[in-house]
Amino acid sequence: MFRVLIVDDEEIILRGVKRLIEKKLQLPFEVEVCVAASAAAALEEAKVFGPDLILTDIRMPETDGFAFVEQLRSRNIDCDIAILTSHADFTYAKRAISFQVRGFLLKPVEKRELEEILLDSYRRGEENREEEERECLLQLRSILLYDVEGELADEDILHGMFPYRYFTVVLVESETAGGRYAGLLEAEIAYFACSRTFYLASAKQYVTMCNHEKFNLDVDLLKAGVRKLFWQEKYYCSVSISSNSWTELHSLYTNARLRIFYEKLYVENKVLADISFITYRDCIEIFTENDRQKMRERIGEYLDKILDQYAASPGLFQGIGSSFVRNCNTYLENLGAGRMENPFEESGIESKEEMIQAIQHSILFYRERRKEADISRNEPVCVPRIAAYISCHYTEDISLETLAEALELHPNYICAVFKKHFGESFLTYLQKVRVSAAKEMLRSSRDYTLKEVAEKVGYPNADRLIRVFKKYEGVTPGEFKKMYE
């Protein structure tokens, strides 16, 4: 629904423009119209009504149109504004441009000009929404794949795309399908939940973020729909557990990946598959424990959990070791770190105590190798490389993944560098660089339009710049510029 607020102290104008919009214009979208006879009344209406476009008179008894616009901007009411006036004066038009006003209509309002204003505002809104959704999805993709810090540029956009409480990840892996089923899969899953699907070519995976109202999805019915699409392909499908937070997307993705991993192992070794499934968290807690004595204790508890269900044997110990290494490598892959070697394939271990020693030794050996790798990688050298790349490319549409690809570094490694050396996330750092560049342009003697500033600092439109600028500076770009006039 496209919402229009008309502000004018003349009743005949209010009724006339409202009737034009509701009865005379042939618009390809639904419109809701609200009217206000004063600026004060309009401010109150705007807070509740949430207009996409405001048509306001210039000359009103208590507050003129430009003062009204200033009050709207100061209250962070974000919408398009067009000016209504019976005075065809260039001064008004010039002031209207300085207030980032989108249109200038002379009374009596002509049907064609009014229609153009509404169409233009609606199209811009749709373009902005699509661009913001695209940016939000890229951020969610990074959170899902790399477990980066859970920060989004605009959570309102997220809630618009995913309005329900729960999130689930559906994963379809196929060596033969390519990426041609992404749109069809998204449409199929949309029957069960709000969904967004992307194809991860490197892993040959279709990854779908699902948002739904009830905690449990009908997994059997959902998988039947997937089967209908992929019946000609060899594929695996898994549905993760559910969470009530988008910040858990990476955990959901890992859960779905492990389910496929276990399904593949099931054919080869059911015991190994069962062990892997029930002990993933135990393996990571052991692997990340720094106290050696506590590590030994955790390994003993881990083995007891398994040995309570399965009889000890050299074959079982070999399977436990392989399962442990595979679970740790899943965790390390998420971090962008090197893989552990598997020393258990021909280990000949016959007792619990030997197994404790072998697992601890494999962890400590890996850590020593990792220290050497970190020294050779020389992390401090990467910091200026990252900063220099962003400084040179912030005007482009760069993401965590494009930055990682350009510098030949893993996205998780870059996230760790930002957290350690910059004290903030990649997204926050990039936004601050862009805002700083925008401030320099606004302080310059050249009279840049907001659209020009936005495009030159890497944003697709002025609206996006305004939101980010106000987030960090507390004022809009227009208000900032006035400080230096």
PDB file of N, CA and C in Angstrom, residues 2 4 6 16-29 31 53 55 80 82 84 102-106 108-124:
ATOM      1  N   PHE A   2       0.683   2.132  -0.977  1.00  0.00           N
ATOM      2  CA  PHE A   2       1.416   3.388  -1.077  1.00  0.00           C
ATOM      3  C   PHE A   2       0.609   4.477  -0.365  1.00  0.00           C
ATOM      4  N   VAL A   4      -0.123   8.395   0.927  1.00  0.00           N
ATOM      5  CA  VAL A   4       0.085   9.807   0.582  1.00  0.00           C
ATOM      6  C   VAL A   4      -0.584  10.678   1.641  1.00  0.00           C
ATOM      7  N   ILE A   6      -1.598  14.618   2.397  1.00  0.00           N
ATOM      8  CA  ILE A   6      -1.760  15.938   1.778  1.00  0.00           C
ATOM      9  C   ILE A   6      -1.900  16.971   2.888  1.00  0.00           C
ATOM     10  N   GLY A  16      -9.947  18.303  -3.238  1.00  0.00           N
ATOM     11  CA  GLY A  16      -9.721  18.166  -4.678  1.00  0.00           C
ATOM     12  C   GLY A  16      -8.572  17.224  -5.017  1.00  0.00           C
ATOM     13  N   VAL A  17      -7.413  17.391  -4.329  1.00  0.00           N
ATOM     14  CA  VAL A  17      -6.253  16.542  -4.610  1.00  0.00           C
ATOM     15  C   VAL A  17      -6.531  15.106  -4.157  1.00  0.00           C
ATOM     16  N   LYS A  18      -7.190  14.958  -3.024  1.00  0.00           N
ATOM     17  CA  LYS A  18      -7.535  13.622  -2.528  1.00  0.00           C
ATOM     18  C   LYS A  18      -8.434  12.900  -3.537  1.00  0.00           C
ATOM     19  N   ARG A  19      -9.420  13.623  -4.072  1.00  0.00           N
ATOM     20  CA  ARG A  19     -10.341  13.014  -5.036  1.00  0.00           C
ATOM     21  C   ARG A  19      -9.601  12.660  -6.338  1.00  0.00           C
ATOM     22  N   LEU A  20      -8.710  13.545  -6.755  1.00  0.00           N
ATOM     23  CA  LEU A  20      -7.917  13.257  -7.957  1.00  0.00           C
ATOM     24  C   LEU A  20      -7.183  11.922  -7.813  1.00  0.00           C
ATOM     25  N   ILE A  21      -6.515  11.756  -6.680  1.00  0.00           N
ATOM     26  CA  ILE A  21      -5.714  10.547  -6.461  1.00  0.00           C
ATOM     27  C   ILE A  21      -6.601   9.310  -6.385  1.00  0.00           C
ATOM     28  N   GLU A  22      -7.703   9.409  -5.641  1.00  0.00           N
ATOM     29  CA  GLU A  22      -8.530   8.231  -5.383  1.00  0.00           C
ATOM     30  C   GLU A  22      -9.453   7.870  -6.544  1.00  0.00           C
ATOM     31  N   LYS A  23      -9.902   8.873  -7.321  1.00  0.00           N
ATOM     32  CA  LYS A  23     -10.929   8.620  -8.335  1.00  0.00           C
ATOM     33  C   LYS A  23     -10.456   8.783  -9.775  1.00  0.00           C
ATOM     34  N   LYS A  24      -9.465   9.633 -10.002  1.00  0.00           N
ATOM     35  CA  LYS A  24      -9.129  10.002 -11.381  1.00  0.00           C
ATOM     36  C   LYS A  24      -7.841   9.368 -11.916  1.00  0.00           C
ATOM     37  N   LEU A  25      -6.887   9.133 -11.017  1.00  0.00           N
ATOM     38  CA  LEU A  25      -5.592   8.623 -11.499  1.00  0.00           C
ATOM     39  C   LEU A  25      -5.650   7.121 -11.739  1.00  0.00           C
ATOM     40  N   GLN A  26      -5.033   6.679 -12.833  1.00  0.00           N
ATOM     41  CA  GLN A  26      -4.939   5.259 -13.166  1.00  0.00           C
ATOM     42  C   GLN A  26      -3.558   4.754 -12.742  1.00  0.00           C
ATOM     43  N   LEU A  27      -3.452   4.324 -11.490  1.00  0.00           N
ATOM     44  CA  LEU A  27      -2.157   3.920 -10.946  1.00  0.00           C
ATOM     45  C   LEU A  27      -2.061   2.392 -10.841  1.00  0.00           C
ATOM     46  N   PRO A  28      -0.890   1.834 -11.082  1.00  0.00           N
ATOM     47  CA  PRO A  28      -0.726   0.366 -11.040  1.00  0.00           C
ATOM     48  C   PRO A  28      -0.471  -0.155  -9.625  1.00  0.00           C
ATOM     49  N   PHE A  29      -0.857   0.595  -8.616  1.00  0.00           N
ATOM     50  CA  PHE A  29      -0.676   0.173  -7.236  1.00  0.00           C
ATOM     51  C   PHE A  29      -1.765   0.816  -6.380  1.00  0.00           C
ATOM     52  N   VAL A  31      -3.405   2.938  -3.345  1.00  0.00           N
ATOM     53  CA  VAL A  31      -3.018   4.169  -2.659  1.00  0.00           C
ATOM     54  C   VAL A  31      -3.988   4.438  -1.510  1.00  0.00           C
ATOM     55  N   LEU A  53       4.804   9.465   0.655  1.00  0.00           N
ATOM     56  CA  LEU A  53       4.899  10.752  -0.042  1.00  0.00           C
ATOM     57  C   LEU A  53       4.030  11.772   0.687  1.00  0.00           C
ATOM     58  N   LEU A  55       2.486  15.634   0.152  1.00  0.00           N
ATOM     59  CA  LEU A  55       2.241  16.799  -0.705  1.00  0.00           C
ATOM     60  C   LEU A  55       1.871  17.948   0.226  1.00  0.00           C
ATOM     61  N   ASP A  80       9.255  10.767   0.768  1.00  0.00           N
ATOM     62  CA  ASP A  80       9.379  11.771  -0.287  1.00  0.00           C
ATOM     63  C   ASP A  80       8.463  12.954   0.014  1.00  0.00           C
ATOM     64  N   ALA A  82       6.748  16.536  -1.881  1.00  0.00           N
ATOM     65  CA  ALA A  82       6.508  17.394  -3.046  1.00  0.00           C
ATOM     66  C   ALA A  82       5.795  18.659  -2.560  1.00  0.00           C
ATOM     67  N   LEU A  84       3.334  21.929  -2.933  1.00  0.00           N
ATOM     68  CA  LEU A  84       2.155  22.514  -3.577  1.00  0.00           C
ATOM     69  C   LEU A  84       2.198  24.025  -3.380  1.00  0.00           C
ATOM     70  N   ARG A 102      11.160  16.333  -3.827  1.00  0.00           N
ATOM     71  CA  ARG A 102      11.140  15.561  -5.065  1.00  0.00           C
ATOM     72  C   ARG A 102      10.320  16.198  -6.176  1.00  0.00           C
ATOM     73  N   GLY A 103       9.401  17.068  -5.832  1.00  0.00           N
ATOM     74  CA  GLY A 103       8.545  17.636  -6.874  1.00  0.00           C
ATOM     75  C   GLY A 103       8.043  19.006  -6.497  1.00  0.00           C
ATOM     76  N   PHE A 104       7.495  19.692  -7.490  1.00  0.00           N
ATOM     77  CA  PHE A 104       7.049  21.076  -7.318  1.00  0.00           C
ATOM     78  C   PHE A 104       5.793  21.245  -8.162  1.00  0.00           C
ATOM     79  N   LEU A 105       4.611  21.258  -7.526  1.00  0.00           N
ATOM     80  CA  LEU A 105       3.339  21.293  -8.240  1.00  0.00           C
ATOM     81  C   LEU A 105       2.646  22.635  -8.053  1.00  0.00           C
ATOM     82  N   LEU A 106       2.203  23.216  -9.162  1.00  0.00           N
ATOM     83  CA  LEU A 106       1.465  24.481  -9.106  1.00  0.00           C
ATOM     84  C   LEU A 106      -0.027  24.213  -8.977  1.00  0.00           C
ATOM     85  N   PRO A 108      -3.879  25.379  -9.742  1.00  0.00           N
ATOM     86  CA  PRO A 108      -4.561  24.105  -9.481  1.00  0.00           C
ATOM     87  C   PRO A 108      -3.760  22.933 -10.034  1.00  0.00           C
ATOM     88  N   VAL A 109      -3.750  21.858  -9.282  1.00  0.00           N
ATOM     89  CA  VAL A 109      -2.915  20.706  -9.621  1.00  0.00           C
ATOM     90  C   VAL A 109      -3.470  19.995 -10.853  1.00  0.00           C
ATOM     91  N   GLU A 110      -2.575  19.749 -11.810  1.00  0.00           N
ATOM     92  CA  GLU A 110      -2.985  19.028 -13.009  1.00  0.00           C
ATOM     93  C   GLU A 110      -2.841  17.513 -12.795  1.00  0.00           C
ATOM     94  N   LYS A 111      -3.787  16.794 -13.358  1.00  0.00           N
ATOM     95  CA  LYS A 111      -3.836  15.348 -13.195  1.00  0.00           C
ATOM     96  C   LYS A 111      -2.532  14.688 -13.663  1.00  0.00           C
ATOM     97  N   ARG A 112      -2.032  15.081 -14.825  1.00  0.00           N
ATOM     98  CA  ARG A 112      -0.842  14.442 -15.399  1.00  0.00           C
ATOM     99  C   ARG A 112       0.383  14.660 -14.505  1.00  0.00           C
ATOM    100  N   GLU A 113       0.565  15.887 -14.011  1.00  0.00           N
ATOM    101  CA  GLU A 113       1.730  16.188 -13.178  1.00  0.00           C
ATOM    102  C   GLU A 113       1.646  15.463 -11.834  1.00  0.00           C
ATOM    103  N   LEU A 114       0.461  15.399 -11.275  1.00  0.00           N
ATOM    104  CA  LEU A 114       0.283  14.692 -10.015  1.00  0.00           C
ATOM    105  C   LEU A 114       0.566  13.194 -10.188  1.00  0.00           C
ATOM    106  N   GLU A 115       0.095  12.641 -11.274  1.00  0.00           N
ATOM    107  CA  GLU A 115       0.333  11.223 -11.551  1.00  0.00           C
ATOM    108  C   GLU A 115       1.824  10.932 -11.693  1.00  0.00           C
ATOM    109  N   GLU A 116       2.551  11.824 -12.356  1.00  0.00           N
ATOM    110  CA  GLU A 116       3.997  11.647 -12.530  1.00  0.00           C
ATOM    111  C   GLU A 116       4.719  11.658 -11.187  1.00  0.00           C
ATOM    112  N   ILE A 117       4.275  12.570 -10.299  1.00  0.00           N
ATOM    113  CA  ILE A 117       4.904  12.652  -8.982  1.00  0.00           C
ATOM    114  C   ILE A 117       4.704  11.345  -8.218  1.00  0.00           C
ATOM    115  N   LEU A 118       3.482  10.815  -8.221  1.00  0.00           N
ATOM    116  CA  LEU A 118       3.196   9.578  -7.488  1.00  0.00           C
ATOM    117  C   LEU A 118       3.929   8.383  -8.087  1.00  0.00           C
ATOM    118  N   LEU A 119       3.919   8.296  -9.425  1.00  0.00           N
ATOM    119  CA  LEU A 119       4.610   7.183 -10.085  1.00  0.00           C
ATOM    120  C   LEU A 119       6.105   7.208  -9.797  1.00  0.00           C
ATOM    121  N   ASP A 120       6.686   8.406  -9.884  1.00  0.00           N
ATOM    122  CA  ASP A 120       8.129   8.543  -9.649  1.00  0.00           C
ATOM    123  C   ASP A 120       8.480   8.164  -8.212  1.00  0.00           C
ATOM    124  N   SER A 121       7.674   8.631  -7.264  1.00  0.00           N
ATOM    125  CA  SER A 121       7.931   8.315  -5.856  1.00  0.00           C
ATOM    126  C   SER A 121       7.791   6.813  -5.600  1.00  0.00           C
ATOM    127  N   TYR A 122       6.759   6.215  -6.183  1.00  0.00           N
ATOM    128  CA  TYR A 122       6.542   4.779  -5.990  1.00  0.00           C
ATOM    129  C   TYR A 122       7.698   3.965  -6.583  1.00  0.00           C
ATOM    130  N   ARG A 123       8.129   4.322  -7.790  1.00  0.00           N
ATOM    131  CA  ARG A 123       9.228   3.589  -8.444  1.00  0.00           C
ATOM    132  C   ARG A 123      10.520   3.713  -7.643  1.00  0.00           C
ATOM    133  N   ARG A 124      10.788   4.915  -7.157  1.00  0.00           N
ATOM    134  CA  ARG A 124      11.988   5.112  -6.351  1.00  0.00           C
ATOM    135  C   ARG A 124      11.924   4.278  -5.085  1.00  0.00           C
TER     136      ARG A 124
END
